[in-house]
Coordinates of C-alpha atoms and ligand atoms in Angstrom, one line a residue:
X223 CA 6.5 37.2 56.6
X224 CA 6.9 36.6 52.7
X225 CA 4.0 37.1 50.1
X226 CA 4.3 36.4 46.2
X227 CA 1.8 38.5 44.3
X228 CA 1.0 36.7 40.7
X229 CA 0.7 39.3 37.9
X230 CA 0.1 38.0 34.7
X231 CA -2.4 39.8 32.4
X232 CA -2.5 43.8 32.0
X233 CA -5.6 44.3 34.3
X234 CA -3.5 42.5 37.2
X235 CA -0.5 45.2 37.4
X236 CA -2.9 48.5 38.8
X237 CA -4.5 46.1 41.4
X238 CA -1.1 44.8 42.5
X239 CA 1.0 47.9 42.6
X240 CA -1.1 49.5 45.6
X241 CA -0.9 46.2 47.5
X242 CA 3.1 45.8 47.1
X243 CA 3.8 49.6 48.0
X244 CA 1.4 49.5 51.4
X245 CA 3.3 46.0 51.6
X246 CA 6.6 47.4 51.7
X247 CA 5.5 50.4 54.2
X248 CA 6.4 46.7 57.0
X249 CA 9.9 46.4 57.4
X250 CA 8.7 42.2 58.7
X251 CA 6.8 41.8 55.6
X252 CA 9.0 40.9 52.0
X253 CA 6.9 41.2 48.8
X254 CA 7.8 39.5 45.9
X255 CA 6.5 39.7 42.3
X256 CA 6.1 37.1 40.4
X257 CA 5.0 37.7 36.1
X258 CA 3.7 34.4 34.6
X259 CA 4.2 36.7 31.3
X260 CA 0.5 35.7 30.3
X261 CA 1.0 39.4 28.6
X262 CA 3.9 40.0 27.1
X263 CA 4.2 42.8 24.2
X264 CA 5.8 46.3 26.1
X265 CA 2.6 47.9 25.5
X266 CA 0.6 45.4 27.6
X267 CA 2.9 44.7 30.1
X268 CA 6.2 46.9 30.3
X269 CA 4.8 49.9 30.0
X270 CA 2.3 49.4 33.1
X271 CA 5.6 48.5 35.4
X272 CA 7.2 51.4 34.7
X273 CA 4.0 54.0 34.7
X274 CA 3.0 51.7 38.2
X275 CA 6.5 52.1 39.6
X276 CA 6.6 48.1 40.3
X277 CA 9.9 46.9 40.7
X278 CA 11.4 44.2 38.1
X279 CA 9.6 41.4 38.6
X280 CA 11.5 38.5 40.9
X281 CA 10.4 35.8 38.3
X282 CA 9.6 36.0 34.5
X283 CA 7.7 32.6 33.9
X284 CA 7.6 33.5 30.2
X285 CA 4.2 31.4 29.4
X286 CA 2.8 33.7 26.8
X287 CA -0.5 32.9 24.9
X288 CA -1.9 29.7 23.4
X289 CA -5.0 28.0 24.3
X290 CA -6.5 28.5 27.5
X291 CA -5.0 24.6 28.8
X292 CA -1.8 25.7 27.5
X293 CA -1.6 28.7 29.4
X294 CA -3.2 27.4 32.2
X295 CA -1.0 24.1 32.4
X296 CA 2.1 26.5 31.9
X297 CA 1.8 28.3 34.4
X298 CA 1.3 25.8 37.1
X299 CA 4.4 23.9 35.8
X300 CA 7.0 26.8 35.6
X301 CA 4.8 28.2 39.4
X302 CA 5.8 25.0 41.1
X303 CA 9.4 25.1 41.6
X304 CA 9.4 28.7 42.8
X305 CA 6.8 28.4 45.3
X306 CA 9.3 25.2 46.6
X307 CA 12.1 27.4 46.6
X308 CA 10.6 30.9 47.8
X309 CA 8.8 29.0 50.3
X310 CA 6.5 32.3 50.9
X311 CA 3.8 32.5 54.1
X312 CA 1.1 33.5 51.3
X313 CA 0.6 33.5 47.1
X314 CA -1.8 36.5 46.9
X315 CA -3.8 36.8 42.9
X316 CA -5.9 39.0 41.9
X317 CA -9.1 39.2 39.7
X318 CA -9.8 36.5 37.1
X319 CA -7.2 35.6 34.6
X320 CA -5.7 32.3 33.7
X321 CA -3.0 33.3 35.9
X322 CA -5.0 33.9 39.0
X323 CA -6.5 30.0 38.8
X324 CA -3.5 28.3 37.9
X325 CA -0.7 30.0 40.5
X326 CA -4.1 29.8 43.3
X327 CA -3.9 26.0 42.3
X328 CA -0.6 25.7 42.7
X329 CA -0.5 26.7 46.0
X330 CA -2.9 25.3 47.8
X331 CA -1.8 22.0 46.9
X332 CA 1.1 23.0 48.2
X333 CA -0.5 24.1 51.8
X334 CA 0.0 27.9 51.1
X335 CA -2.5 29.8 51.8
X336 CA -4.3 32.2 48.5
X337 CA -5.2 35.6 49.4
X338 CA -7.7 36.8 46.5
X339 CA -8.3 39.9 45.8
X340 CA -11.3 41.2 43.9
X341 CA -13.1 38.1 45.4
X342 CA -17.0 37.2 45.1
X343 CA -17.6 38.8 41.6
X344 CA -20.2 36.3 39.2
X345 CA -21.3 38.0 36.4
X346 CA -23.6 34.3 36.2
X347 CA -22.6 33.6 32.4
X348 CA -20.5 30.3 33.0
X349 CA -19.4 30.8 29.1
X350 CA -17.4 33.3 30.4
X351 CA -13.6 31.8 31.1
X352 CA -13.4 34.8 33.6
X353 CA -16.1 33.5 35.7
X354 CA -14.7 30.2 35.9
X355 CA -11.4 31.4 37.0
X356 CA -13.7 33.4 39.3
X357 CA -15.7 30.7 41.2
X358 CA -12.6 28.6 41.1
X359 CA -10.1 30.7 42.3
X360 CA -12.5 32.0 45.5
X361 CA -13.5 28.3 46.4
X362 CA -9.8 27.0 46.9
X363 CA -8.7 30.8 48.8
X364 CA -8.1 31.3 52.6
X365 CA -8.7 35.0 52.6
X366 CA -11.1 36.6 50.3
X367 CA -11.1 40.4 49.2
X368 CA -13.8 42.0 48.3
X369 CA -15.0 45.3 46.4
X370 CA -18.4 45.6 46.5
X371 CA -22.1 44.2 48.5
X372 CA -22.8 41.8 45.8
X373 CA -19.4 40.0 45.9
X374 CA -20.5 39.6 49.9
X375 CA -23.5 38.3 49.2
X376 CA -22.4 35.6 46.1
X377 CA -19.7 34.7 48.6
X378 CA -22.5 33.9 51.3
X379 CA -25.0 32.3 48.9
X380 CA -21.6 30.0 48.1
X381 CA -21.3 29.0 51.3
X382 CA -17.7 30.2 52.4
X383 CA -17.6 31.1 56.3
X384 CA -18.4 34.5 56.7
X385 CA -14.3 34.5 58.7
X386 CA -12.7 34.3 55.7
X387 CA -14.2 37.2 53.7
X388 CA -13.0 41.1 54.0
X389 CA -14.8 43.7 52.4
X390 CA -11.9 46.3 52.0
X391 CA -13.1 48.1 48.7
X392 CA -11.0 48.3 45.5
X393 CA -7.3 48.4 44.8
X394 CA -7.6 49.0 41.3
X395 CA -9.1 52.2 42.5
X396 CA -6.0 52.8 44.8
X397 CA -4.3 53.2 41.6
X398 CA -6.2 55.5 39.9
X399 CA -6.8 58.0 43.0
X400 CA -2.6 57.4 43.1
X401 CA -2.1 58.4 39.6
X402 CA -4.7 60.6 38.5
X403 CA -3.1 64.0 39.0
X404 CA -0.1 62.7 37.1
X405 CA -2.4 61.5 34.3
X406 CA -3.9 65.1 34.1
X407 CA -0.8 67.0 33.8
X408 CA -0.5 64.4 30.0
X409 CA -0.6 66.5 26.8
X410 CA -2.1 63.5 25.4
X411 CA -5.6 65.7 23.8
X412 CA -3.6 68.3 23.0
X413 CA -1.4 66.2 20.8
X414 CA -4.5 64.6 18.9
X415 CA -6.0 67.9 18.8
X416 CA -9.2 67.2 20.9
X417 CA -11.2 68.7 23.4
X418 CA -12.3 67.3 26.6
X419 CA -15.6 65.4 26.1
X420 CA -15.5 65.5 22.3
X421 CA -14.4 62.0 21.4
X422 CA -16.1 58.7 22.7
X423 CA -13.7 56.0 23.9
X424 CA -13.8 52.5 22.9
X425 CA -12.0 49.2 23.9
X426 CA -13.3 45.7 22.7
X427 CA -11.8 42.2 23.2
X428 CA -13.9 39.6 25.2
X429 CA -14.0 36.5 23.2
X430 CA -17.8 36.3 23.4
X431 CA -17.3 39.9 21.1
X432 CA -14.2 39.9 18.9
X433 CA -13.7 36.3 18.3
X434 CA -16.2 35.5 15.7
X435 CA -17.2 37.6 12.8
X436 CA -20.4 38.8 13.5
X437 CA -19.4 39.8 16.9
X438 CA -16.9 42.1 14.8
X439 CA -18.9 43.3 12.7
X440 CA -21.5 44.7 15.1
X441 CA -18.2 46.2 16.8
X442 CA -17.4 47.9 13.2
X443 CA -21.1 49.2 13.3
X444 CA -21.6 50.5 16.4
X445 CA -18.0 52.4 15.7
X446 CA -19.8 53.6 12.4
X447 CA -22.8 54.7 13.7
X448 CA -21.0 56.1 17.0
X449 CA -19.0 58.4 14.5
X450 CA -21.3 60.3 13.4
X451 CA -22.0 61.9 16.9
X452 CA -18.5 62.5 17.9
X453 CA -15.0 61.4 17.0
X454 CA -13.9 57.7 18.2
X455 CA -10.9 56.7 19.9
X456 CA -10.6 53.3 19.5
X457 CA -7.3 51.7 21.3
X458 CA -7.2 48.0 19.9
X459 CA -5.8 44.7 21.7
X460 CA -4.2 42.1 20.3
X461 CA -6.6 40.1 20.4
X462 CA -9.1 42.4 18.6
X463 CA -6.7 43.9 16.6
X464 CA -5.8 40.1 14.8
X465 CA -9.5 39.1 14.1
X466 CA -10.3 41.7 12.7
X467 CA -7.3 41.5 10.1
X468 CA -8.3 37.3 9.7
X469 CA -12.0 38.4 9.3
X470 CA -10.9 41.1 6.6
X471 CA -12.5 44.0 8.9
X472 CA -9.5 46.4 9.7
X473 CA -9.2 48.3 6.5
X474 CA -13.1 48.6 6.8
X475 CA -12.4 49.7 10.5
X476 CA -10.0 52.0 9.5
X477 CA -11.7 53.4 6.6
X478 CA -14.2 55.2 8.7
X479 CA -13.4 58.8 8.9
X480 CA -13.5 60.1 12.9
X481 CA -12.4 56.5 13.8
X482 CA -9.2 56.6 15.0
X483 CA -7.5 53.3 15.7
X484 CA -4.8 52.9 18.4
X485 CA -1.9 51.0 20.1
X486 CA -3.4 50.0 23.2
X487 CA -1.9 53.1 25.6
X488 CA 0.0 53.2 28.5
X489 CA -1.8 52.9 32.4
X490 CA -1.6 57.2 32.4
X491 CA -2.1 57.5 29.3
X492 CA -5.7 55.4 29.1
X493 CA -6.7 57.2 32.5
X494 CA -6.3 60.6 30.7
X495 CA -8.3 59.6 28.0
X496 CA -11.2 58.4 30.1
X497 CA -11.4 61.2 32.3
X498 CA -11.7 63.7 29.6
X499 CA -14.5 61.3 27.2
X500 CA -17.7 62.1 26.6
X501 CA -18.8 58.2 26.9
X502 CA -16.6 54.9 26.8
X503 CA -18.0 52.3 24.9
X504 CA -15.9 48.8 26.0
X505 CA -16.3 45.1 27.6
X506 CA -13.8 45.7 29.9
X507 CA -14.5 44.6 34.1
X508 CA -12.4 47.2 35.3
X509 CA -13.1 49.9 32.8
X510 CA -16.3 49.8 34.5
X511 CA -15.3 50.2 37.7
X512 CA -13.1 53.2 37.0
X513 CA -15.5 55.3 35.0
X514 CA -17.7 54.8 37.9
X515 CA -15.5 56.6 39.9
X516 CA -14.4 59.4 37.3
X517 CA -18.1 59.6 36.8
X518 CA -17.9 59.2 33.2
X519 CA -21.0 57.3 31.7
X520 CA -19.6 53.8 30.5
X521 CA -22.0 51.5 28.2
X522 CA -20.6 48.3 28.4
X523 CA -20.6 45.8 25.5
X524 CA -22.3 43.3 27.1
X525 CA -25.9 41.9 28.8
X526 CA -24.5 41.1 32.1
X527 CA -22.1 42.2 34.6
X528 CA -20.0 41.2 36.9
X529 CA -19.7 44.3 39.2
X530 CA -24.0 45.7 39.8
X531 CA -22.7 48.4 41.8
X532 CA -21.3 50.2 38.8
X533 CA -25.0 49.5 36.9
X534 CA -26.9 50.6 40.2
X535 CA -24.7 53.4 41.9
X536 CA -22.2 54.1 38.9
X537 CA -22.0 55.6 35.6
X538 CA -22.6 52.4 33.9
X539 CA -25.1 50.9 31.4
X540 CA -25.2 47.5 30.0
X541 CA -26.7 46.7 26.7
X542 CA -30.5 46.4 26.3
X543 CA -29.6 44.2 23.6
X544 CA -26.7 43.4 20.7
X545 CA -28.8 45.3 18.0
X546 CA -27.2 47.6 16.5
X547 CA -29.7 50.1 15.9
X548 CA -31.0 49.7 19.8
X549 CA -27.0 50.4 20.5
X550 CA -27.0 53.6 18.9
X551 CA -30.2 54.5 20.5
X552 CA -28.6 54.5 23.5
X553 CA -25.5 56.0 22.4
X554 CA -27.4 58.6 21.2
X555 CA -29.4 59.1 24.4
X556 CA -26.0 59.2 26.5
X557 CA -24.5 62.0 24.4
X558 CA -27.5 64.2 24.4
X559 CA -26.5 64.7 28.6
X560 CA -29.5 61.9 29.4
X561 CA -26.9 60.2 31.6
X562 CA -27.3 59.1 35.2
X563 CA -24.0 61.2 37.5
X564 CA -23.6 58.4 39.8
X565 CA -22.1 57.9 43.0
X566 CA -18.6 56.5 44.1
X567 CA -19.4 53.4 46.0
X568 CA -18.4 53.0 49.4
X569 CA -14.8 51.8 50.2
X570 CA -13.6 53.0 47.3
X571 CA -11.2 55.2 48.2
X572 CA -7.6 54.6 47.7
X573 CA -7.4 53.0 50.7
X574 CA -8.0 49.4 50.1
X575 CA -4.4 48.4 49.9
X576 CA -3.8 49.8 53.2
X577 CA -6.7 47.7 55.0
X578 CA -5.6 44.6 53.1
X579 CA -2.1 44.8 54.1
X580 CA -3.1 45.7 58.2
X581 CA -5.6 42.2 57.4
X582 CA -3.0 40.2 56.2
X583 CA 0.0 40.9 59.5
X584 CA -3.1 40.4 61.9
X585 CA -4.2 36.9 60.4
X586 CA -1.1 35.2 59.2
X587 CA 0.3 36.4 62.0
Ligands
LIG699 C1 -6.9 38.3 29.3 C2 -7.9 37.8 30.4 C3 -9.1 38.8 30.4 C4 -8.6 40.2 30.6 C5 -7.6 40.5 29.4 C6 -7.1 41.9 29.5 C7 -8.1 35.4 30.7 C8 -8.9 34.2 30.6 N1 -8.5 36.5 30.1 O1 -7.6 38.1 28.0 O2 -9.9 38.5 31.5 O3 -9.6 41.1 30.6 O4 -6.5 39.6 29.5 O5 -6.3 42.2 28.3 O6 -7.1 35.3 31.4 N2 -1.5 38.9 22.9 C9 -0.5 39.6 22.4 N3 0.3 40.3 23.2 C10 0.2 40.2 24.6 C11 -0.9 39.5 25.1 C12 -1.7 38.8 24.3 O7 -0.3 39.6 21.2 O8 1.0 40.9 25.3 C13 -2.4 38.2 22.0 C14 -2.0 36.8 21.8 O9 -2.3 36.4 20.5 C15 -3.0 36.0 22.7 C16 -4.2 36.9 22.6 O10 -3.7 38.2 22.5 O11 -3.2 34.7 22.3 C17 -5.1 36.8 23.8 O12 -4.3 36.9 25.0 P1 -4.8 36.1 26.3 O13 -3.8 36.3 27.4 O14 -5.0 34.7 25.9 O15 -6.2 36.7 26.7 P2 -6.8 38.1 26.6 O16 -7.8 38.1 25.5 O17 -5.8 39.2 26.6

């Protein structure tokens, strides 16, 4: 039995490195990684093989950035010819990204069936290009993965047979029970000269946030305001890190004594930091997800979400609203210890690769 599993974007490499190791544990079963190269700089890609332990990936398709057509288009394109000549029993994506869609697409044109993981999530904002990869991506798949209640019940209120869908928990978790330990032993604090929960964490790059100005700016403010209570760590994407240079806002950024900006860090590395932060302030999906199970209070940078559980069991809070002032309140509220502990939700375990993989031999079988 042969599976390709598409990475493509830096949230894709911790969900697929537990699936190819409990892949490989089956001497029948060949796993084969394919990178569309939708992330290419080391520090959003390279650095997550190595940390992961992933082998070199079988193909480099090289696409890069561009718009999302572009990318998109790309990828099918330079997909095609592989899948032809790999001939695989199953293309297997994960999450949301352009690369998800596009390699799912490919395939099941071509007859091979799409195992997707991190299936059923709607955060029910259609401006988001994640959810459209989302509802895409799950209504073209043969086997559907899923993480948590609420990706069950989407996935039922969508209509797809109930045969199809496997709630198995959370890979991305797999990775972080995997590597914490090794993420604790980092010297990383030490080296910045900060305590454990004296610094609040912050990652921004949603287009919806950092791709107009006053999305920026509000990010610069809540970073302001934020300061004064503790010292920021602020790791910056590309993405983030480039508007705010067109829009004349890094200097400003940077300007702001106890702001520190960032490379975006290594897989260890960023684990290390959130497990020791007071509070992470970010509109990340899967940042969500794993301060929910370090049981570090996350507000999220946004007025919906994608994953409830994190909002109703977990450590999470979403936005009341984008003001500023009502941003700090909460900020404010969080740091003074008014923060909910939170529960790990169930499944989530480390485990999730393992049932996936026992799934997969039973049905394609
Ligand atoms: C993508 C995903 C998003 C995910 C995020 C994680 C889609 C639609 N979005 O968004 O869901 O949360 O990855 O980071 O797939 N760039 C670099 N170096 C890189 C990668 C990107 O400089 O290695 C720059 C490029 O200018 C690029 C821009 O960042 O155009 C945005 O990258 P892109 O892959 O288009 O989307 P992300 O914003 O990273």
């Amino acid at each position: 039995m042969k599976i390709l599993n598409i990475v493509g974007a830096r949230p894709n490499f911790m969900k697929v490195a537990p699936l190819h190791r409990a892949f490989s544990q089956y001497p029948d079963l060949e796993s084969k990684i394919i990178h569309t190269g939708q992330h290419y700089d080391a520090r959003m890609s390279e650095v997550f093989f190595n940390q992961l332990e992933l082998p070199q990936p079988h193909y480099f398709l090289g696409v890069g950035g561009g718009t999302h057509t572009q990318q998109t288009a790309r990828t099918m394109l330079e997909f095609e010819p592989i899948l032809a000549a790999e001939k695989p029993d199953a293309v297997l994506v994960v999450g949301d990204v352009n690369s998800t869609i596009a390699c799912a697409l490919v395939a099941v044109k071509e007859g091979i069936p799409v195992l997707h993981v991190e299936a059923g999530l709607r955060s029910g904002d259609r401006r988001m290009p994640e959810e459209i990869n989302r509802i895409l991506t799950d209504s073209i798949s043969d086997y559907l993965f899923v993480t948590e209640q609420a990706g069950l019940d989407n996935l039922k209120r969508e209509n797809v047979p109930d045969g199809k869908v496997f709630f198995v928990g959370n890979v991305m978790i797999d990775s972080l029970v995997h590597y914490r330990q090794k993420a604790r032993q980092l010297t990383l604090l030490q080296e910045t000269g900060l305590a454990p929960a004296s610094y609040v964490l912050m990652t921004m790059h949603r287009p919806a946030n950092v791709d107009h100005e006053q999305g920026l700016r509000s990010i610069v403010r809540v970073a302001r305001n934020t300061a004064q209570h503790k010292t920021v760590l602020f790791p910056i994407h590309p993405r983030t890190l480039s508007n705010m240079e067109k829009w004349g806002l890094k200097a400003e950024l940077e300007a702001i004594p106890q702001v520190r900006l960032m490379e975006p860090q290594g897989y260890l590395e960023f684990l290390h930091l959130m497990e020791n932060a007071a509070l992470i302030i970010t509109d990340s999906g899967g940042i969500q997800e794993e301060t929910t199970y370090l049981q570090v209070p996350c507000l999220t940078f946004r007025d919906s979400t994608e994953r409830p559980v994190t909002v109703e069991l977990g450590t999470n809070y979403l936005l009341r609203d984008l003001n500023p002032e009502t941003v700090e309140a909460q900020v404010r509220d969080i740091l003074a210890g008014n923060s909910k502990k939170g529960q790990v939700p169930p499944l989530w375990d480390g485990r999730a690769a393992e049932r996936i993989a026992t799934i997969i031999r039973e049905k394609l079988r």
